[in-house]
Amino acid sequence: MSERIVVVAAALLDAGRLLAARRSAPPDLSGRWELPGGKVEPGECPEAALVRELREELGVSAEAVARVPGEWPLREPYVLRVWTARLHPASAAPEPLQDHDDLRWLTRDELWDVDWLDQDVPAVREVAGLLEAARNTAG
Ligand SMILES: Nc1nc2c([nH]c(=O)n2[C@H]2C[C@H](O)[C@@H](COP(=O)(O)OP(=O)(O)OP(=O)(O)O)O2)c(=O)[nH]1
């Protein structure tokens, strides 16, 4: 039986918009859009991994807010878990420093304008529900 490796990804939210990142590698994923993140290292807690990946990949200072319910299989042995996250007030703006070549802040109505990785679609659907609920609460 193979060990599962958790990939943590951020639904980084700001003013009702979600950050989408376009992968620049590897070739089979490049050009497709994902939630930024990466593999949890041995002994690391998932929220810390998320903060580390966001710093390395986007140059931001951010924090995990809440787990998005669900877990989605990626290619073996990886599984995807998603947290909502927010930028700290003093954070730099995200830049595609590593693994990505473009970033977009998407409103609820723009969420499906990018070509998400197939395996990310169920996770993005969950996040869409959260954005919808937030919009309804905000009136
Ligand atoms: N970060 C991220 N990875 C995803 C998503 N969807 C998806 O299939 N993946 C895959 C791509 C990779 O095979 C794996 C995570 O790899 P990564 O390259 O982001 O992880 P990492 O930063 O820890 O990379 P490395 O240290 O191995 O170079 O999960 C997603 O939404 N976010």
CSV table of N, CA and C and ligand atoms in Angstrom, one decimal:
chain,number,residue,atom,x,y,z
A,1,MET,N,0.9,-1.2,0.0
A,1,MET,CA,0.0,0.0,0.0
A,1,MET,C,0.9,1.2,0.0
A,2,SER,N,0.6,2.2,-0.9
A,2,SER,CA,1.5,3.3,-1.0
A,2,SER,C,1.0,4.4,0.0
A,3,GLU,N,2.0,5.2,0.5
A,3,GLU,CA,1.7,6.3,1.4
A,3,GLU,C,1.2,7.5,0.6
A,4,ARG,N,0.2,8.1,1.2
A,4,ARG,CA,-0.3,9.3,0.5
A,4,ARG,C,0.5,10.5,0.9
A,5,ILE,N,0.8,11.4,-0.1
A,5,ILE,CA,1.5,12.6,0.3
A,5,ILE,C,0.5,13.8,0.1
A,6,VAL,N,0.4,14.6,1.1
A,6,VAL,CA,-0.6,15.7,1.0
A,6,VAL,C,0.1,16.9,0.3
A,7,VAL,N,-0.7,17.4,-0.7
A,7,VAL,CA,-0.4,18.7,-1.3
A,7,VAL,C,-1.4,19.7,-0.8
A,8,VAL,N,-0.8,20.7,-0.2
A,8,VAL,CA,-1.7,21.8,0.4
A,8,VAL,C,-1.8,22.9,-0.7
A,9,ALA,N,-3.0,23.5,-0.8
A,9,ALA,CA,-3.1,24.6,-1.7
A,9,ALA,C,-4.0,25.6,-1.1
A,10,ALA,N,-3.8,26.9,-1.5
A,10,ALA,CA,-4.4,28.0,-0.9
A,10,ALA,C,-5.5,28.6,-1.8
A,11,ALA,N,-6.7,28.7,-1.2
A,11,ALA,CA,-7.7,29.6,-1.8
A,11,ALA,C,-7.5,30.9,-1.2
A,12,LEU,N,-6.5,31.7,-1.8
A,12,LEU,CA,-6.1,33.0,-1.3
A,12,LEU,C,-7.2,34.0,-1.7
A,13,LEU,N,-7.8,34.6,-0.7
A,13,LEU,CA,-9.0,35.4,-0.9
A,13,LEU,C,-8.7,36.9,-0.5
A,14,ASP,N,-9.1,37.8,-1.4
A,14,ASP,CA,-8.9,39.2,-1.0
A,14,ASP,C,-10.0,40.0,-1.7
A,15,ALA,N,-10.8,40.7,-0.9
A,15,ALA,CA,-11.9,41.5,-1.4
A,15,ALA,C,-12.8,40.7,-2.3
A,16,GLY,N,-13.1,39.5,-1.8
A,16,GLY,CA,-14.1,38.7,-2.6
A,16,GLY,C,-13.5,38.1,-3.9
A,17,ARG,N,-12.2,38.2,-4.1
A,17,ARG,CA,-11.6,37.6,-5.2
A,17,ARG,C,-10.6,36.4,-4.9
A,18,LEU,N,-10.5,35.5,-5.8
A,18,LEU,CA,-9.7,34.3,-5.6
A,18,LEU,C,-8.4,34.4,-6.5
A,19,LEU,N,-7.2,34.1,-5.9
A,19,LEU,CA,-6.0,34.1,-6.7
A,19,LEU,C,-5.8,32.8,-7.4
A,20,ALA,N,-5.7,32.9,-8.7
A,20,ALA,CA,-5.4,31.7,-9.5
A,20,ALA,C,-4.0,31.9,-10.1
A,21,ALA,N,-3.3,30.8,-10.2
A,21,ALA,CA,-1.9,30.8,-10.6
A,21,ALA,C,-1.7,29.8,-11.8
A,22,ARG,N,-1.0,30.3,-12.9
A,22,ARG,CA,-0.8,29.5,-14.1
A,22,ARG,C,0.6,28.8,-14.0
A,23,ARG,N,0.5,27.5,-14.0
A,23,ARG,CA,1.8,26.7,-13.9
A,23,ARG,C,2.7,26.8,-15.0
A,24,SER,N,4.0,26.9,-14.7
A,24,SER,CA,5.0,27.0,-15.8
A,24,SER,C,5.7,25.7,-16.0
A,25,ALA,N,5.5,24.7,-15.1
A,25,ALA,CA,6.2,23.4,-15.2
A,25,ALA,C,5.4,22.5,-14.3
A,26,PRO,N,5.5,21.2,-14.5
A,26,PRO,CA,6.2,20.4,-15.5
A,26,PRO,C,5.3,20.5,-16.8
A,27,PRO,N,5.9,20.0,-18.0
A,27,PRO,CA,5.2,20.2,-19.2
A,27,PRO,C,3.8,19.8,-19.3
A,28,ASP,N,3.4,18.7,-18.6
A,28,ASP,CA,2.1,18.2,-18.7
A,28,ASP,C,1.1,19.1,-17.9
A,29,LEU,N,1.6,19.9,-17.0
A,29,LEU,CA,0.7,20.8,-16.2
A,29,LEU,C,0.8,22.3,-16.7
A,30,SER,N,1.9,22.6,-17.4
A,30,SER,CA,2.1,24.0,-17.7
A,30,SER,C,1.0,24.6,-18.6
A,31,GLY,N,0.7,25.9,-18.3
A,31,GLY,CA,-0.4,26.6,-19.0
A,31,GLY,C,-1.7,26.4,-18.4
A,32,ARG,N,-1.8,25.5,-17.4
A,32,ARG,CA,-3.1,25.2,-16.7
A,32,ARG,C,-3.0,26.0,-15.4
A,33,TRP,N,-4.2,26.3,-14.9
A,33,TRP,CA,-4.3,27.1,-13.7
A,33,TRP,C,-4.6,26.3,-12.4
A,34,GLU,N,-4.0,26.7,-11.3
A,34,GLU,CA,-4.2,26.0,-10.0
A,34,GLU,C,-4.3,26.9,-8.9
A,35,LEU,N,-4.5,26.3,-7.7
A,35,LEU,CA,-4.4,27.0,-6.4
A,35,LEU,C,-3.0,26.9,-6.0
A,36,PRO,N,-2.2,28.0,-5.7
A,36,PRO,CA,-0.8,27.9,-5.3
A,36,PRO,C,-0.6,27.1,-4.0
A,37,GLY,N,0.5,26.3,-4.0
A,37,GLY,CA,0.8,25.5,-2.8
A,37,GLY,C,1.9,24.5,-3.1
A,38,GLY,N,1.9,23.4,-2.4
A,38,GLY,CA,2.9,22.4,-2.7
A,38,GLY,C,2.8,21.3,-1.7
A,39,LYS,N,3.9,20.5,-1.7
A,39,LYS,CA,3.9,19.2,-0.9
A,39,LYS,C,4.2,19.6,0.6
A,40,VAL,N,3.5,18.9,1.5
A,40,VAL,CA,3.9,19.1,2.9
A,40,VAL,C,5.1,18.3,3.1
A,41,GLU,N,6.1,18.9,3.8
A,41,GLU,CA,7.4,18.1,4.1
A,41,GLU,C,7.2,17.3,5.3
A,42,PRO,N,8.0,16.2,5.4
A,42,PRO,CA,7.9,15.4,6.6
A,42,PRO,C,8.0,16.2,7.9
A,43,GLY,N,7.1,16.0,8.8
A,43,GLY,CA,7.2,16.6,10.1
A,43,GLY,C,6.6,18.0,10.1
A,44,GLU,N,6.1,18.5,9.0
A,44,GLU,CA,5.6,19.9,8.9
A,44,GLU,C,4.1,19.8,9.0
A,45,CYS,N,3.5,20.8,9.7
A,45,CYS,CA,2.0,20.8,9.7
A,45,CYS,C,1.5,21.5,8.4
A,46,PRO,N,0.3,21.1,8.0
A,46,PRO,CA,-0.1,21.6,6.7
A,46,PRO,C,-0.3,23.1,6.6
A,47,GLU,N,-0.7,23.7,7.7
A,47,GLU,CA,-0.9,25.2,7.6
A,47,GLU,C,0.5,25.9,7.4
A,48,ALA,N,1.5,25.3,8.1
A,48,ALA,CA,2.9,25.9,8.0
A,48,ALA,C,3.4,25.7,6.6
A,49,ALA,N,3.1,24.5,6.0
A,49,ALA,CA,3.5,24.2,4.6
A,49,ALA,C,2.9,25.2,3.7
A,50,LEU,N,1.6,25.5,3.9
A,50,LEU,CA,0.9,26.5,3.1
A,50,LEU,C,1.6,27.9,3.1
A,51,VAL,N,1.9,28.3,4.3
A,51,VAL,CA,2.5,29.6,4.5
A,51,VAL,C,3.8,29.7,3.8
A,52,ARG,N,4.6,28.6,4.0
A,52,ARG,CA,6.0,28.5,3.4
A,52,ARG,C,5.9,28.5,1.8
A,53,GLU,N,4.9,27.7,1.3
A,53,GLU,CA,4.8,27.7,-0.2
A,53,GLU,C,4.4,29.0,-0.7
A,54,LEU,N,3.5,29.7,0.0
A,54,LEU,CA,3.0,31.0,-0.6
A,54,LEU,C,4.2,32.0,-0.5
A,55,ARG,N,5.0,31.9,0.5
A,55,ARG,CA,6.2,32.8,0.6
A,55,ARG,C,7.2,32.5,-0.6
A,56,GLU,N,7.5,31.2,-0.8
A,56,GLU,CA,8.4,30.8,-1.8
A,56,GLU,C,7.9,31.1,-3.2
A,57,GLU,N,6.7,30.8,-3.4
A,57,GLU,CA,6.2,30.8,-4.8
A,57,GLU,C,5.7,32.2,-5.2
A,58,LEU,N,5.2,33.0,-4.2
A,58,LEU,CA,4.5,34.2,-4.6
A,58,LEU,C,5.2,35.4,-3.9
A,59,GLY,N,6.1,35.2,-2.9
A,59,GLY,CA,6.7,36.3,-2.2
A,59,GLY,C,5.8,37.0,-1.2
A,60,VAL,N,4.8,36.3,-0.8
A,60,VAL,CA,3.8,37.0,0.1
A,60,VAL,C,3.9,36.5,1.6
A,61,SER,N,3.4,37.3,2.5
A,61,SER,CA,3.2,36.9,3.9
A,61,SER,C,1.7,36.7,4.0
A,62,ALA,N,1.4,35.4,4.4
A,62,ALA,CA,-0.1,35.1,4.4
A,62,ALA,C,-0.3,34.1,5.5
A,63,GLU,N,-1.6,33.9,5.8
A,63,GLU,CA,-1.9,32.9,6.8
A,63,GLU,C,-3.1,32.0,6.4
A,64,ALA,N,-3.1,30.8,6.8
A,64,ALA,CA,-4.2,29.9,6.5
A,64,ALA,C,-5.4,30.3,7.4
A,65,VAL,N,-6.6,30.3,6.9
A,65,VAL,CA,-7.8,30.7,7.6
A,65,VAL,C,-8.6,29.4,8.0
A,66,ALA,N,-9.1,28.7,7.1
A,66,ALA,CA,-9.9,27.5,7.4
A,66,ALA,C,-9.8,26.5,6.3
A,67,ARG,N,-9.9,25.3,6.7
A,67,ARG,CA,-9.9,24.1,5.7
A,67,ARG,C,-11.1,24.1,4.9
A,68,VAL,N,-11.0,24.0,3.6
A,68,VAL,CA,-12.1,23.8,2.7
A,68,VAL,C,-12.5,22.3,2.8
A,69,PRO,N,-13.7,22.0,3.1
A,69,PRO,CA,-14.0,20.6,3.3
A,69,PRO,C,-13.8,19.8,2.0
A,70,GLY,N,-13.2,18.6,2.2
A,70,GLY,CA,-12.9,17.7,1.1
A,70,GLY,C,-11.5,17.4,0.9
A,71,GLU,N,-11.2,16.4,0.1
A,71,GLU,CA,-9.8,16.0,-0.2
A,71,GLU,C,-9.9,15.4,-1.6
A,72,TRP,N,-9.0,15.8,-2.5
A,72,TRP,CA,-9.2,15.4,-3.9
A,72,TRP,C,-7.9,14.7,-4.4
A,73,PRO,N,-8.1,13.5,-5.0
A,73,PRO,CA,-7.0,12.8,-5.5
A,73,PRO,C,-6.3,13.4,-6.6
A,74,LEU,N,-4.9,13.5,-6.6
A,74,LEU,CA,-4.1,13.9,-7.7
A,74,LEU,C,-3.5,12.6,-8.2
A,75,ARG,N,-2.4,12.8,-9.1
A,75,ARG,CA,-1.8,11.6,-9.5
A,75,ARG,C,-1.1,10.9,-8.3
A,76,GLU,N,-1.1,9.6,-8.3
A,76,GLU,CA,-0.5,8.8,-7.2
A,76,GLU,C,0.9,9.3,-6.8
A,77,PRO,N,1.3,9.5,-5.6
A,77,PRO,CA,0.6,9.2,-4.3
A,77,PRO,C,0.0,10.5,-3.7
A,78,TYR,N,-0.3,11.5,-4.5
A,78,TYR,CA,-0.7,12.8,-3.9
A,78,TYR,C,-2.2,13.0,-3.8
A,79,VAL,N,-2.5,13.7,-2.7
A,79,VAL,CA,-3.9,14.1,-2.5
A,79,VAL,C,-3.9,15.6,-2.2
A,80,LEU,N,-4.9,16.3,-2.7
A,80,LEU,CA,-5.0,17.8,-2.5
A,80,LEU,C,-5.9,18.2,-1.4
A,81,ARG,N,-5.4,19.0,-0.5
A,81,ARG,CA,-6.3,19.6,0.6
A,81,ARG,C,-6.1,21.1,0.4
A,82,VAL,N,-7.2,21.8,0.7
A,82,VAL,CA,-7.3,23.2,0.4
A,82,VAL,C,-7.7,24.0,1.7
A,83,TRP,N,-7.0,25.1,1.9
A,83,TRP,CA,-7.4,26.0,3.0
A,83,TRP,C,-7.7,27.4,2.3
A,84,THR,N,-8.6,28.1,2.9
A,84,THR,CA,-8.7,29.5,2.5
A,84,THR,C,-7.6,30.2,3.2
A,85,ALA,N,-7.1,31.3,2.7
A,85,ALA,CA,-6.0,32.0,3.2
A,85,ALA,C,-6.1,33.5,2.9
A,86,ARG,N,-5.4,34.3,3.7
A,86,ARG,CA,-5.5,35.7,3.5
A,86,ARG,C,-4.1,36.3,3.6
A,87,LEU,N,-3.9,37.4,2.9
A,87,LEU,CA,-2.6,38.1,3.0
A,87,LEU,C,-2.5,38.9,4.3
A,88,HIS,N,-1.4,39.0,4.9
A,88,HIS,CA,-1.2,39.9,6.0
A,88,HIS,C,-1.2,41.3,5.4
A,89,PRO,N,-1.7,42.3,6.2
A,89,PRO,CA,-1.8,43.7,5.7
A,89,PRO,C,-0.5,44.2,5.1
A,90,ALA,N,0.6,43.9,5.7
A,90,ALA,CA,1.9,44.4,5.2
A,90,ALA,C,2.5,43.6,4.1
A,91,SER,N,1.8,42.6,3.7
A,91,SER,CA,2.4,41.7,2.6
A,91,SER,C,2.6,42.4,1.3
A,92,ALA,N,3.7,41.9,0.6
A,92,ALA,CA,3.8,42.4,-0.8
A,92,ALA,C,2.7,41.8,-1.6
A,93,ALA,N,2.5,42.4,-2.8
A,93,ALA,CA,1.5,41.8,-3.7
A,93,ALA,C,2.1,40.5,-4.3
A,94,PRO,N,1.3,39.5,-4.5
A,94,PRO,CA,1.8,38.2,-5.1
A,94,PRO,C,2.4,38.4,-6.4
A,95,GLU,N,3.6,37.7,-6.6
A,95,GLU,CA,4.2,37.7,-7.9
A,95,GLU,C,4.6,36.3,-8.3
A,96,PRO,N,4.6,36.0,-9.6
A,96,PRO,CA,4.9,34.6,-10.0
A,96,PRO,C,6.4,34.3,-10.0
A,97,LEU,N,6.9,34.0,-8.8
A,97,LEU,CA,8.4,33.9,-8.6
A,97,LEU,C,8.9,32.5,-9.0
A,98,GLN,N,8.0,31.5,-8.7
A,98,GLN,CA,8.5,30.1,-8.8
A,98,GLN,C,7.3,29.2,-9.2
A,99,ASP,N,7.4,28.4,-10.2
A,99,ASP,CA,6.4,27.4,-10.6
A,99,ASP,C,5.3,28.0,-11.4
A,100,HIS,N,5.1,29.3,-11.4
A,100,HIS,CA,4.0,30.0,-12.2
A,100,HIS,C,4.6,31.1,-13.1
A,101,ASP,N,3.8,31.4,-14.2
A,101,ASP,CA,4.2,32.5,-15.0
A,101,ASP,C,3.1,33.5,-15.2
A,102,ASP,N,2.0,33.3,-14.5
A,102,ASP,CA,0.9,34.3,-14.5
A,102,ASP,C,0.0,34.1,-13.3
A,103,LEU,N,-0.5,35.2,-12.8
A,103,LEU,CA,-1.5,35.2,-11.7
A,103,LEU,C,-2.7,36.0,-12.1
A,104,ARG,N,-3.9,35.6,-11.6
A,104,ARG,CA,-5.1,36.4,-11.8
A,104,ARG,C,-5.9,36.4,-10.5
A,105,TRP,N,-6.4,37.6,-10.1
A,105,TRP,CA,-7.4,37.7,-9.1
A,105,TRP,C,-8.8,37.6,-9.8
A,106,LEU,N,-9.5,36.5,-9.4
A,106,LEU,CA,-10.8,36.3,-10.1
A,106,LEU,C,-12.0,36.6,-9.2
A,107,THR,N,-12.9,37.4,-9.7
A,107,THR,CA,-14.2,37.6,-8.9
A,107,THR,C,-15.0,36.3,-9.1
A,108,ARG,N,-16.1,36.2,-8.3
A,108,ARG,CA,-17.0,35.0,-8.4
A,108,ARG,C,-17.4,34.8,-9.8
A,109,ASP,N,-17.7,35.9,-10.5
A,109,ASP,CA,-18.2,35.7,-11.9
A,109,ASP,C,-17.1,35.3,-12.9
A,110,GLU,N,-15.9,35.5,-12.5
A,110,GLU,CA,-14.8,35.2,-13.4
A,110,GLU,C,-14.1,33.9,-13.1
A,111,LEU,N,-14.6,33.2,-12.1
A,111,LEU,CA,-13.9,31.9,-11.6
A,111,LEU,C,-13.6,30.9,-12.7
A,112,TRP,N,-14.6,30.8,-13.7
A,112,TRP,CA,-14.4,29.8,-14.7
A,112,TRP,C,-13.8,30.3,-16.0
A,113,ASP,N,-13.2,31.5,-15.9
A,113,ASP,CA,-12.6,32.1,-17.1
A,113,ASP,C,-11.2,31.5,-17.3
A,114,VAL,N,-10.6,30.8,-16.4
A,114,VAL,CA,-9.3,30.2,-16.6
A,114,VAL,C,-9.4,28.7,-16.7
A,115,ASP,N,-8.4,28.1,-17.3
A,115,ASP,CA,-8.4,26.7,-17.6
A,115,ASP,C,-7.8,26.0,-16.4
A,116,TRP,N,-8.6,25.7,-15.4
A,116,TRP,CA,-8.1,25.0,-14.2
A,116,TRP,C,-7.6,23.6,-14.6
A,117,LEU,N,-6.6,23.1,-13.8
A,117,LEU,CA,-6.3,21.7,-13.9
A,117,LEU,C,-7.5,20.9,-13.6
A,118,ASP,N,-7.7,19.8,-14.4
A,118,ASP,CA,-8.9,19.0,-14.3
A,118,ASP,C,-9.1,18.6,-12.8
A,119,GLN,N,-8.0,18.2,-12.2
A,119,GLN,CA,-8.1,17.7,-10.8
A,119,GLN,C,-8.4,18.7,-9.8
A,120,ASP,N,-8.3,20.0,-10.2
A,120,ASP,CA,-8.6,21.1,-9.2
A,120,ASP,C,-10.1,21.6,-9.3
A,121,VAL,N,-10.8,21.1,-10.4
A,121,VAL,CA,-12.1,21.7,-10.6
A,121,VAL,C,-13.1,21.4,-9.4
A,122,PRO,N,-13.1,20.2,-8.8
A,122,PRO,CA,-13.9,20.0,-7.6
A,122,PRO,C,-13.6,20.9,-6.4
A,123,ALA,N,-12.3,21.2,-6.2
A,123,ALA,CA,-11.9,22.1,-5.2
A,123,ALA,C,-12.3,23.5,-5.4
A,124,VAL,N,-12.2,23.9,-6.7
A,124,VAL,CA,-12.6,25.3,-7.1
A,124,VAL,C,-14.1,25.5,-6.9
A,125,ARG,N,-14.8,24.4,-7.2
A,125,ARG,CA,-16.3,24.4,-7.1
A,125,ARG,C,-16.6,24.7,-5.6
A,126,GLU,N,-15.9,24.0,-4.7
A,126,GLU,CA,-16.2,24.3,-3.2
A,126,GLU,C,-15.9,25.7,-2.9
A,127,VAL,N,-14.8,26.3,-3.4
A,127,VAL,CA,-14.4,27.7,-3.1
A,127,VAL,C,-15.5,28.6,-3.7
A,128,ALA,N,-16.0,28.2,-4.9
A,128,ALA,CA,-17.0,29.1,-5.5
A,128,ALA,C,-18.2,29.2,-4.6
A,129,GLY,N,-18.6,28.1,-3.9
A,129,GLY,CA,-19.7,28.1,-3.0
A,129,GLY,C,-19.4,29.0,-1.8
A,130,LEU,N,-18.2,29.0,-1.3
A,130,LEU,CA,-17.8,29.9,-0.2
A,130,LEU,C,-17.9,31.4,-0.7
A,131,LEU,N,-17.4,31.7,-1.9
A,131,LEU,CA,-17.5,33.1,-2.4
A,131,LEU,C,-19.0,33.5,-2.5
A,132,GLU,N,-19.8,32.6,-3.0
A,132,GLU,CA,-21.2,32.9,-3.2
A,132,GLU,C,-21.8,33.2,-1.9
A,133,ALA,N,-21.5,32.3,-0.8
A,133,ALA,CA,-22.1,32.5,0.5
A,133,ALA,C,-21.7,33.9,1.1
A,134,ALA,N,-20.4,34.2,0.9
A,134,ALA,CA,-19.9,35.5,1.4
A,134,ALA,C,-20.6,36.7,0.7
A,135,ARG,N,-20.8,36.5,-0.6
A,135,ARG,CA,-21.5,37.6,-1.3
A,135,ARG,C,-22.9,37.8,-0.8
A,136,ASN,N,-23.6,36.7,-0.6
A,136,ASN,CA,-25.0,36.8,-0.1
A,136,ASN,C,-25.0,37.4,1.3
A,137,THR,N,-24.0,37.0,2.1
A,137,THR,CA,-24.0,37.6,3.5
A,137,THR,C,-23.8,39.1,3.4
A,138,ALA,N,-22.8,39.5,2.5
A,138,ALA,CA,-22.5,40.9,2.4
A,138,ALA,C,-23.7,41.7,1.8
A,139,GLY,N,-24.7,41.0,1.3
A,139,GLY,CA,-25.8,41.6,0.7
A,139,GLY,C,-25.5,42.3,-0.6
B,1,LIG,N1,0.4,23.3,-5.7
B,1,LIG,C1,-0.5,22.7,-6.3
B,1,LIG,N2,-0.2,21.5,-6.9
B,1,LIG,C2,-1.1,20.8,-7.6
B,1,LIG,C3,-2.4,21.3,-7.7
B,1,LIG,N3,-3.1,20.4,-8.5
B,1,LIG,C4,-2.3,19.5,-8.8
B,1,LIG,O1,-2.5,18.5,-9.5
B,1,LIG,N4,-1.0,19.7,-8.3
B,1,LIG,C5,0.1,18.8,-8.4
B,1,LIG,C6,1.3,19.3,-9.1
B,1,LIG,C7,2.4,18.6,-8.5
B,1,LIG,O2,2.5,17.3,-9.1
B,1,LIG,C8,2.0,18.4,-7.1
B,1,LIG,C9,2.5,19.5,-6.2
B,1,LIG,O3,3.7,19.9,-6.7
B,1,LIG,P1,4.4,21.4,-6.5
B,1,LIG,O4,5.4,21.4,-7.5
B,1,LIG,O5,3.4,22.5,-6.4
B,1,LIG,O6,5.0,21.1,-5.0
B,1,LIG,P2,6.3,21.7,-4.4
B,1,LIG,O7,6.3,23.2,-4.5
B,1,LIG,O8,6.4,21.1,-3.0
B,1,LIG,O9,7.4,21.1,-5.4
B,1,LIG,P3,8.8,20.5,-5.3
B,1,LIG,O10,9.4,20.9,-4.0
B,1,LIG,O11,8.6,19.0,-5.5
B,1,LIG,O12,9.5,21.0,-6.5
B,1,LIG,O13,0.6,18.5,-7.1
B,1,LIG,C10,-2.8,22.5,-7.1
B,1,LIG,O14,-3.9,23.0,-7.2
B,1,LIG,N5,-1.8,23.2,-6.4
